[in-house]
mmCIF file with all atom_site columns, C-alpha atoms in Angstrom:
data_model
loop_
_atom_site.group_PDB
_atom_site.id
_atom_site.type_symbol
_atom_site.label_atom_id
_atom_site.label_alt_id
_atom_site.label_comp_id
_atom_site.label_asym_id
_atom_site.label_entity_id
_atom_site.label_seq_id
_atom_site.pdbx_PDB_ins_code
_atom_site.Cartn_x
_atom_site.Cartn_y
_atom_site.Cartn_z
_atom_site.occupancy
_atom_site.B_iso_or_equiv
_atom_site.pdbx_formal_charge
_atom_site.auth_seq_id
_atom_site.auth_comp_id
_atom_site.auth_asym_id
_atom_site.auth_atom_id
_atom_site.pdbx_PDB_model_num
ATOM 1   C CA . MET C 1 1   ? 43.722 78.997  121.849 1.00 48.00 ? 98  MET C CA 1
ATOM 2   C CA . MET C 1 2   ? 41.439 80.766  124.327 1.00 48.00 ? 99  MET C CA 1
ATOM 3   C CA . ARG C 1 3   ? 42.345 78.200  126.999 1.00 49.00 ? 100 ARG C CA 1
ATOM 4   C CA . LEU C 1 4   ? 46.065 79.019  126.652 1.00 44.00 ? 101 LEU C CA 1
ATOM 5   C CA . LEU C 1 5   ? 45.641 82.758  127.195 1.00 43.00 ? 102 LEU C CA 1
ATOM 6   C CA . PRO C 1 6   ? 45.005 82.475  130.971 1.00 43.00 ? 103 PRO C CA 1
ATOM 7   C CA . LEU C 1 7   ? 47.992 80.123  131.311 1.00 40.00 ? 104 LEU C CA 1
ATOM 8   C CA . VAL C 1 8   ? 50.262 82.477  129.365 1.00 40.00 ? 105 VAL C CA 1
ATOM 9   C CA . THR C 1 9   ? 49.053 85.440  131.434 1.00 39.00 ? 106 THR C CA 1
ATOM 10  C CA . LEU C 1 10  ? 49.597 83.520  134.686 1.00 40.00 ? 107 LEU C CA 1
ATOM 11  C CA . GLY C 1 11  ? 53.035 82.350  133.533 1.00 44.00 ? 108 GLY C CA 1
ATOM 12  C CA . THR C 1 12  ? 54.059 85.906  132.627 1.00 42.00 ? 109 THR C CA 1
ATOM 13  C CA . ALA C 1 13  ? 52.803 87.235  135.963 1.00 44.00 ? 110 ALA C CA 1
ATOM 14  C CA . LEU C 1 14  ? 54.661 84.559  137.920 1.00 43.00 ? 111 LEU C CA 1
ATOM 15  C CA . SER C 1 15  ? 57.877 85.152  135.982 1.00 44.00 ? 112 SER C CA 1
ATOM 16  C CA . LEU C 1 16  ? 57.736 88.870  136.817 1.00 48.00 ? 113 LEU C CA 1
ATOM 17  C CA . ALA C 1 17  ? 56.691 88.422  140.455 1.00 44.00 ? 114 ALA C CA 1
ATOM 18  C CA . PRO C 1 18  ? 60.208 87.932  141.887 1.00 44.00 ? 115 PRO C CA 1
ATOM 19  C CA . GLU C 1 19  ? 61.469 91.105  140.177 1.00 43.00 ? 116 GLU C CA 1
ATOM 20  C CA . VAL C 1 20  ? 58.498 93.146  141.389 1.00 43.00 ? 117 VAL C CA 1
ATOM 21  C CA . MET C 1 21  ? 58.795 91.754  144.919 1.00 44.00 ? 118 MET C CA 1
ATOM 22  C CA . PHE C 1 22  ? 62.571 92.329  144.953 1.00 45.00 ? 119 PHE C CA 1
ATOM 23  C CA . ALA C 1 23  ? 62.183 95.897  143.687 1.00 46.00 ? 120 ALA C CA 1
ATOM 24  C CA . GLN C 1 24  ? 59.657 96.647  146.411 1.00 51.00 ? 121 GLN C CA 1
ATOM 25  C CA . SER C 1 25  ? 61.861 95.183  149.150 1.00 52.00 ? 122 SER C CA 1
ATOM 26  C CA . ARG C 1 26  ? 64.963 97.187  148.193 1.00 51.00 ? 123 ARG C CA 1
ATOM 27  C CA . PRO C 1 27  ? 65.363 100.507 149.955 1.00 50.00 ? 124 PRO C CA 1
ATOM 28  C CA . ARG C 1 28  ? 65.043 103.360 147.495 1.00 50.00 ? 125 ARG C CA 1
ATOM 29  C CA . PRO C 1 29  ? 67.636 106.106 147.483 1.00 51.00 ? 126 PRO C CA 1
ATOM 30  C CA . PRO C 1 30  ? 66.421 108.731 149.929 1.00 57.00 ? 127 PRO C CA 1
ATOM 31  C CA . ARG C 1 31  ? 64.762 111.735 148.347 1.00 69.00 ? 128 ARG C CA 1
ATOM 32  C CA . ASN C 1 32  ? 64.054 113.907 151.331 1.00 85.00 ? 129 ASN C CA 1
ATOM 33  C CA . ILE C 1 33  ? 65.635 113.350 154.696 1.00 94.00 ? 130 ILE C CA 1
ATOM 34  C CA . ALA C 1 34  ? 64.584 116.701 156.172 1.00 95.00 ? 131 ALA C CA 1
ATOM 35  C CA . GLY C 1 35  ? 62.684 116.264 159.401 1.00 96.00 ? 132 GLY C CA 1
ATOM 36  C CA . THR C 1 36  ? 63.078 115.504 163.073 1.00 97.00 ? 133 THR C CA 1
ATOM 37  C CA . TRP C 1 37  ? 64.403 112.017 163.720 1.00 98.00 ? 134 TRP C CA 1
ATOM 38  C CA . ARG C 1 38  ? 64.686 110.082 166.992 1.00 98.00 ? 135 ARG C CA 1
ATOM 39  C CA . ALA C 1 39  ? 67.139 107.315 167.839 1.00 96.00 ? 136 ALA C CA 1
ATOM 40  C CA . GLN C 1 40  ? 66.896 105.113 170.909 1.00 94.00 ? 137 GLN C CA 1
ATOM 41  C CA . THR C 1 41  ? 70.364 104.918 172.463 1.00 89.00 ? 138 THR C CA 1
ATOM 42  C CA . PRO C 1 42  ? 71.667 103.346 175.675 1.00 89.00 ? 139 PRO C CA 1
ATOM 43  C CA . GLU C 1 43  ? 71.732 106.907 177.095 1.00 91.00 ? 140 GLU C CA 1
ATOM 44  C CA . GLY C 1 44  ? 68.083 107.428 176.161 1.00 93.00 ? 141 GLY C CA 1
ATOM 45  C CA . PRO C 1 45  ? 66.325 108.907 173.145 1.00 95.00 ? 142 PRO C CA 1
ATOM 46  C CA . ARG C 1 46  ? 68.316 111.348 171.011 1.00 95.00 ? 143 ARG C CA 1
ATOM 47  C CA . GLU C 1 47  ? 66.846 113.675 168.406 1.00 96.00 ? 144 GLU C CA 1
ATOM 48  C CA . VAL C 1 48  ? 68.425 114.908 165.191 1.00 95.00 ? 145 VAL C CA 1
ATOM 49  C CA . VAL C 1 49  ? 66.922 117.748 163.166 1.00 96.00 ? 146 VAL C CA 1
ATOM 50  C CA . VAL C 1 50  ? 67.816 117.651 159.469 1.00 95.00 ? 147 VAL C CA 1
ATOM 51  C CA . ARG C 1 51  ? 66.966 120.823 157.553 1.00 95.00 ? 148 ARG C CA 1
ATOM 52  C CA . PRO C 1 52  ? 66.715 121.538 153.829 1.00 93.00 ? 149 PRO C CA 1
ATOM 53  C CA . ASP C 1 53  ? 69.340 124.320 154.199 1.00 90.00 ? 150 ASP C CA 1
ATOM 54  C CA . SER C 1 54  ? 71.961 121.529 154.562 1.00 90.00 ? 151 SER C CA 1
ATOM 55  C CA . SER C 1 55  ? 72.233 121.940 158.335 1.00 92.00 ? 152 SER C CA 1
ATOM 56  C CA . ALA C 1 56  ? 71.614 119.251 160.913 1.00 93.00 ? 153 ALA C CA 1
ATOM 57  C CA . SER C 1 57  ? 71.472 119.718 164.672 1.00 93.00 ? 154 SER C CA 1
ATOM 58  C CA . TYR C 1 58  ? 71.738 117.315 167.560 1.00 90.00 ? 155 TYR C CA 1
ATOM 59  C CA . GLY C 1 59  ? 72.182 118.502 171.099 1.00 88.00 ? 156 GLY C CA 1
ATOM 60  C CA . GLU C 1 60  ? 74.309 121.646 170.974 1.00 88.00 ? 157 GLU C CA 1
ATOM 61  C CA . GLU C 1 61  ? 76.002 120.703 167.686 1.00 90.00 ? 158 GLU C CA 1
ATOM 62  C CA . THR C 1 62  ? 75.093 121.965 164.214 1.00 91.00 ? 159 THR C CA 1
ATOM 63  C CA . VAL C 1 63  ? 76.813 120.452 161.180 1.00 91.00 ? 160 VAL C CA 1
ATOM 64  C CA . ARG C 1 64  ? 76.528 120.516 157.387 1.00 90.00 ? 161 ARG C CA 1
ATOM 65  C CA . TRP C 1 65  ? 75.258 117.541 155.409 1.00 92.00 ? 162 TRP C CA 1
ATOM 66  C CA . ARG C 1 66  ? 75.329 116.376 151.793 1.00 90.00 ? 163 ARG C CA 1
ATOM 67  C CA . LEU C 1 67  ? 73.412 113.532 150.185 1.00 90.00 ? 164 LEU C CA 1
ATOM 68  C CA . THR C 1 68  ? 74.672 111.537 147.205 1.00 86.00 ? 165 THR C CA 1
ATOM 69  C CA . ALA C 1 69  ? 72.782 108.412 146.070 1.00 83.00 ? 166 ALA C CA 1
ATOM 70  C CA . ASP C 1 70  ? 72.650 106.232 149.205 1.00 86.00 ? 167 ASP C CA 1
ATOM 71  C CA . SER C 1 71  ? 75.396 108.089 151.086 1.00 90.00 ? 168 SER C CA 1
ATOM 72  C CA . LEU C 1 72  ? 75.097 110.846 153.653 1.00 92.00 ? 169 LEU C CA 1
ATOM 73  C CA . TYR C 1 73  ? 78.143 113.007 154.366 1.00 92.00 ? 170 TYR C CA 1
ATOM 74  C CA . LEU C 1 74  ? 78.410 115.043 157.562 1.00 91.00 ? 171 LEU C CA 1
ATOM 75  C CA . ALA C 1 75  ? 81.015 117.769 157.906 1.00 89.00 ? 172 ALA C CA 1
ATOM 76  C CA . PHE C 1 76  ? 82.908 117.492 161.163 1.00 84.00 ? 173 PHE C CA 1
ATOM 77  C CA . GLY C 1 77  ? 85.488 120.240 161.400 1.00 81.00 ? 174 GLY C CA 1
ATOM 78  C CA . ASP C 1 78  ? 87.390 120.381 158.142 1.00 82.00 ? 175 ASP C CA 1
ATOM 79  C CA . GLU C 1 79  ? 86.472 116.967 156.720 1.00 85.00 ? 176 GLU C CA 1
ATOM 80  C CA . TRP C 1 80  ? 83.465 114.919 155.635 1.00 88.00 ? 177 TRP C CA 1
ATOM 81  C CA . VAL C 1 81  ? 82.483 111.629 157.275 1.00 92.00 ? 178 VAL C CA 1
ATOM 82  C CA . GLY C 1 82  ? 80.484 109.342 154.994 1.00 92.00 ? 179 GLY C CA 1
ATOM 83  C CA . TYR C 1 83  ? 77.641 107.033 156.016 1.00 95.00 ? 180 TYR C CA 1
ATOM 84  C CA . VAL C 1 84  ? 75.394 104.684 154.082 1.00 95.00 ? 181 VAL C CA 1
ATOM 85  C CA . ILE C 1 85  ? 71.707 105.389 154.604 1.00 95.00 ? 182 ILE C CA 1
ATOM 86  C CA . ALA C 1 86  ? 68.429 103.739 153.699 1.00 94.00 ? 183 ALA C CA 1
ATOM 87  C CA . VAL C 1 87  ? 64.980 105.221 154.212 1.00 93.00 ? 184 VAL C CA 1
ATOM 88  C CA . ARG C 1 88  ? 61.856 103.080 154.404 1.00 93.00 ? 185 ARG C CA 1
ATOM 89  C CA . GLY C 1 89  ? 58.749 105.037 155.242 1.00 93.00 ? 186 GLY C CA 1
ATOM 90  C CA . THR C 1 90  ? 59.421 106.780 158.551 1.00 95.00 ? 187 THR C CA 1
ATOM 91  C CA . GLU C 1 91  ? 62.569 104.788 159.358 1.00 96.00 ? 188 GLU C CA 1
ATOM 92  C CA . LEU C 1 92  ? 66.120 105.807 158.482 1.00 96.00 ? 189 LEU C CA 1
ATOM 93  C CA . THR C 1 93  ? 69.006 103.387 158.918 1.00 96.00 ? 190 THR C CA 1
ATOM 94  C CA . ILE C 1 94  ? 72.517 104.802 158.967 1.00 95.00 ? 191 ILE C CA 1
ATOM 95  C CA . SER C 1 95  ? 75.704 102.727 158.979 1.00 96.00 ? 192 SER C CA 1
ATOM 96  C CA . GLY C 1 96  ? 79.406 102.965 158.260 1.00 96.00 ? 193 GLY C CA 1
ATOM 97  C CA . GLY C 1 97  ? 81.487 106.037 158.943 1.00 93.00 ? 194 GLY C CA 1
ATOM 98  C CA . ASP C 1 98  ? 82.453 106.103 162.593 1.00 91.00 ? 195 ASP C CA 1
ATOM 99  C CA . LEU C 1 99  ? 79.529 103.888 163.710 1.00 92.00 ? 196 LEU C CA 1
ATOM 100 C CA . GLU C 1 100 ? 80.310 100.444 165.085 1.00 93.00 ? 197 GLU C CA 1
ATOM 101 C CA . GLU C 1 101 ? 76.766 99.199  164.387 1.00 94.00 ? 198 GLU C CA 1
ATOM 102 C CA . PRO C 1 102 ? 73.921 100.439 162.176 1.00 96.00 ? 199 PRO C CA 1
ATOM 103 C CA . MET C 1 103 ? 71.652 102.963 163.857 1.00 95.00 ? 200 MET C CA 1
ATOM 104 C CA . LYS C 1 104 ? 67.911 103.194 163.256 1.00 97.00 ? 201 LYS C CA 1
ATOM 105 C CA . LEU C 1 105 ? 66.073 106.490 163.550 1.00 97.00 ? 202 LEU C CA 1
ATOM 106 C CA . LYS C 1 106 ? 62.361 107.162 163.306 1.00 98.00 ? 203 LYS C CA 1
ATOM 107 C CA . ARG C 1 107 ? 60.944 110.312 161.745 1.00 98.00 ? 204 ARG C CA 1
ATOM 108 C CA . ILE C 1 108 ? 58.841 111.949 164.448 1.00 98.00 ? 205 ILE C CA 1
ATOM 109 C CA . GLY C 1 109 ? 57.920 115.149 162.656 1.00 97.00 ? 206 GLY C CA 1
ATOM 110 C CA . PRO C 1 110 ? 58.975 117.987 160.398 1.00 96.00 ? 207 PRO C CA 1
ATOM 111 C CA . HIS C 1 111 ? 62.225 119.868 160.830 1.00 95.00 ? 208 HIS C CA 1
ATOM 112 C CA . THR C 1 112 ? 62.321 122.910 163.053 1.00 92.00 ? 209 THR C CA 1
ATOM 113 C CA . PRO C 1 113 ? 63.798 126.131 161.717 1.00 90.00 ? 210 PRO C CA 1
ATOM 114 C CA . ARG C 1 114 ? 67.418 126.837 162.560 1.00 88.00 ? 211 ARG C CA 1
ATOM 115 C CA . PRO C 1 115 ? 67.599 129.867 164.839 1.00 85.00 ? 212 PRO C CA 1
ATOM 116 C CA . ASP C 1 116 ? 69.307 132.842 163.169 1.00 85.00 ? 213 ASP C CA 1
ATOM 117 C CA . SER C 1 117 ? 71.742 132.909 166.082 1.00 85.00 ? 214 SER C CA 1
ATOM 118 C CA . ILE C 1 118 ? 73.129 129.497 165.034 1.00 82.00 ? 215 ILE C CA 1
ATOM 119 C CA . PRO C 1 119 ? 75.176 129.776 161.841 1.00 80.00 ? 216 PRO C CA 1
ATOM 120 C CA . VAL C 1 120 ? 75.491 126.927 159.386 1.00 78.00 ? 217 VAL C CA 1
ATOM 121 C CA . PRO C 1 121 ? 79.129 125.848 159.504 1.00 73.00 ? 218 PRO C CA 1
ATOM 122 C CA . ASP C 1 122 ? 81.175 126.297 156.360 1.00 75.00 ? 219 ASP C CA 1
ATOM 123 C CA . ALA C 1 123 ? 81.352 123.143 154.298 1.00 71.00 ? 220 ALA C CA 1
ATOM 124 C CA . PRO C 1 124 ? 84.751 121.588 153.822 1.00 68.00 ? 221 PRO C CA 1
ATOM 125 C CA . PRO C 1 125 ? 85.767 121.009 150.207 1.00 68.00 ? 222 PRO C CA 1
ATOM 126 C CA . MET C 1 126 ? 84.177 117.866 148.762 1.00 65.00 ? 223 MET C CA 1
ATOM 127 C CA . ASN C 1 127 ? 87.677 116.558 148.029 1.00 62.00 ? 224 ASN C CA 1
ATOM 128 C CA . ARG C 1 128 ? 88.017 116.099 151.798 1.00 52.00 ? 225 ARG C CA 1
ATOM 129 C CA . LYS C 1 129 ? 85.698 113.087 151.650 1.00 54.00 ? 226 LYS C CA 1
ATOM 130 C CA . PRO C 1 130 ? 87.116 109.777 152.886 1.00 50.00 ? 227 PRO C CA 1
ATOM 131 C CA . GLU C 1 131 ? 88.922 107.514 150.412 1.00 50.00 ? 228 GLU C CA 1
ATOM 132 C CA . GLY C 1 132 ? 86.542 105.371 148.376 1.00 49.00 ? 229 GLY C CA 1
ATOM 133 C CA . ALA C 1 133 ? 83.593 107.692 148.950 1.00 49.00 ? 230 ALA C CA 1
#
């Protein structure tokens, strides 16, 4: 009986290994995307600052954002554009929406405060999300 215990333990461990490995390889739903992110683009590096106050800035633009499960919604004008996102460590991958190809961004630091002179745009109603979102 004592000889079977190591075999049973090994068998149990091996049967669980694929599930554990698969769970570790899946991107987890993002918890906190606030920070300063950099994307390498054909035009050169671009930075996006995502703040906990639901504002995000890139260049001269400041927009609102919402996060639901693995989807990020950005408010452009009076409607939301939805993207699928995955965060692994310091890398954020965003796809869908108006992007032709997935874009990878790297977290390069914490978010910077939004200057008081830059208002957070009003959020469009959530019913203005794209169909199927």
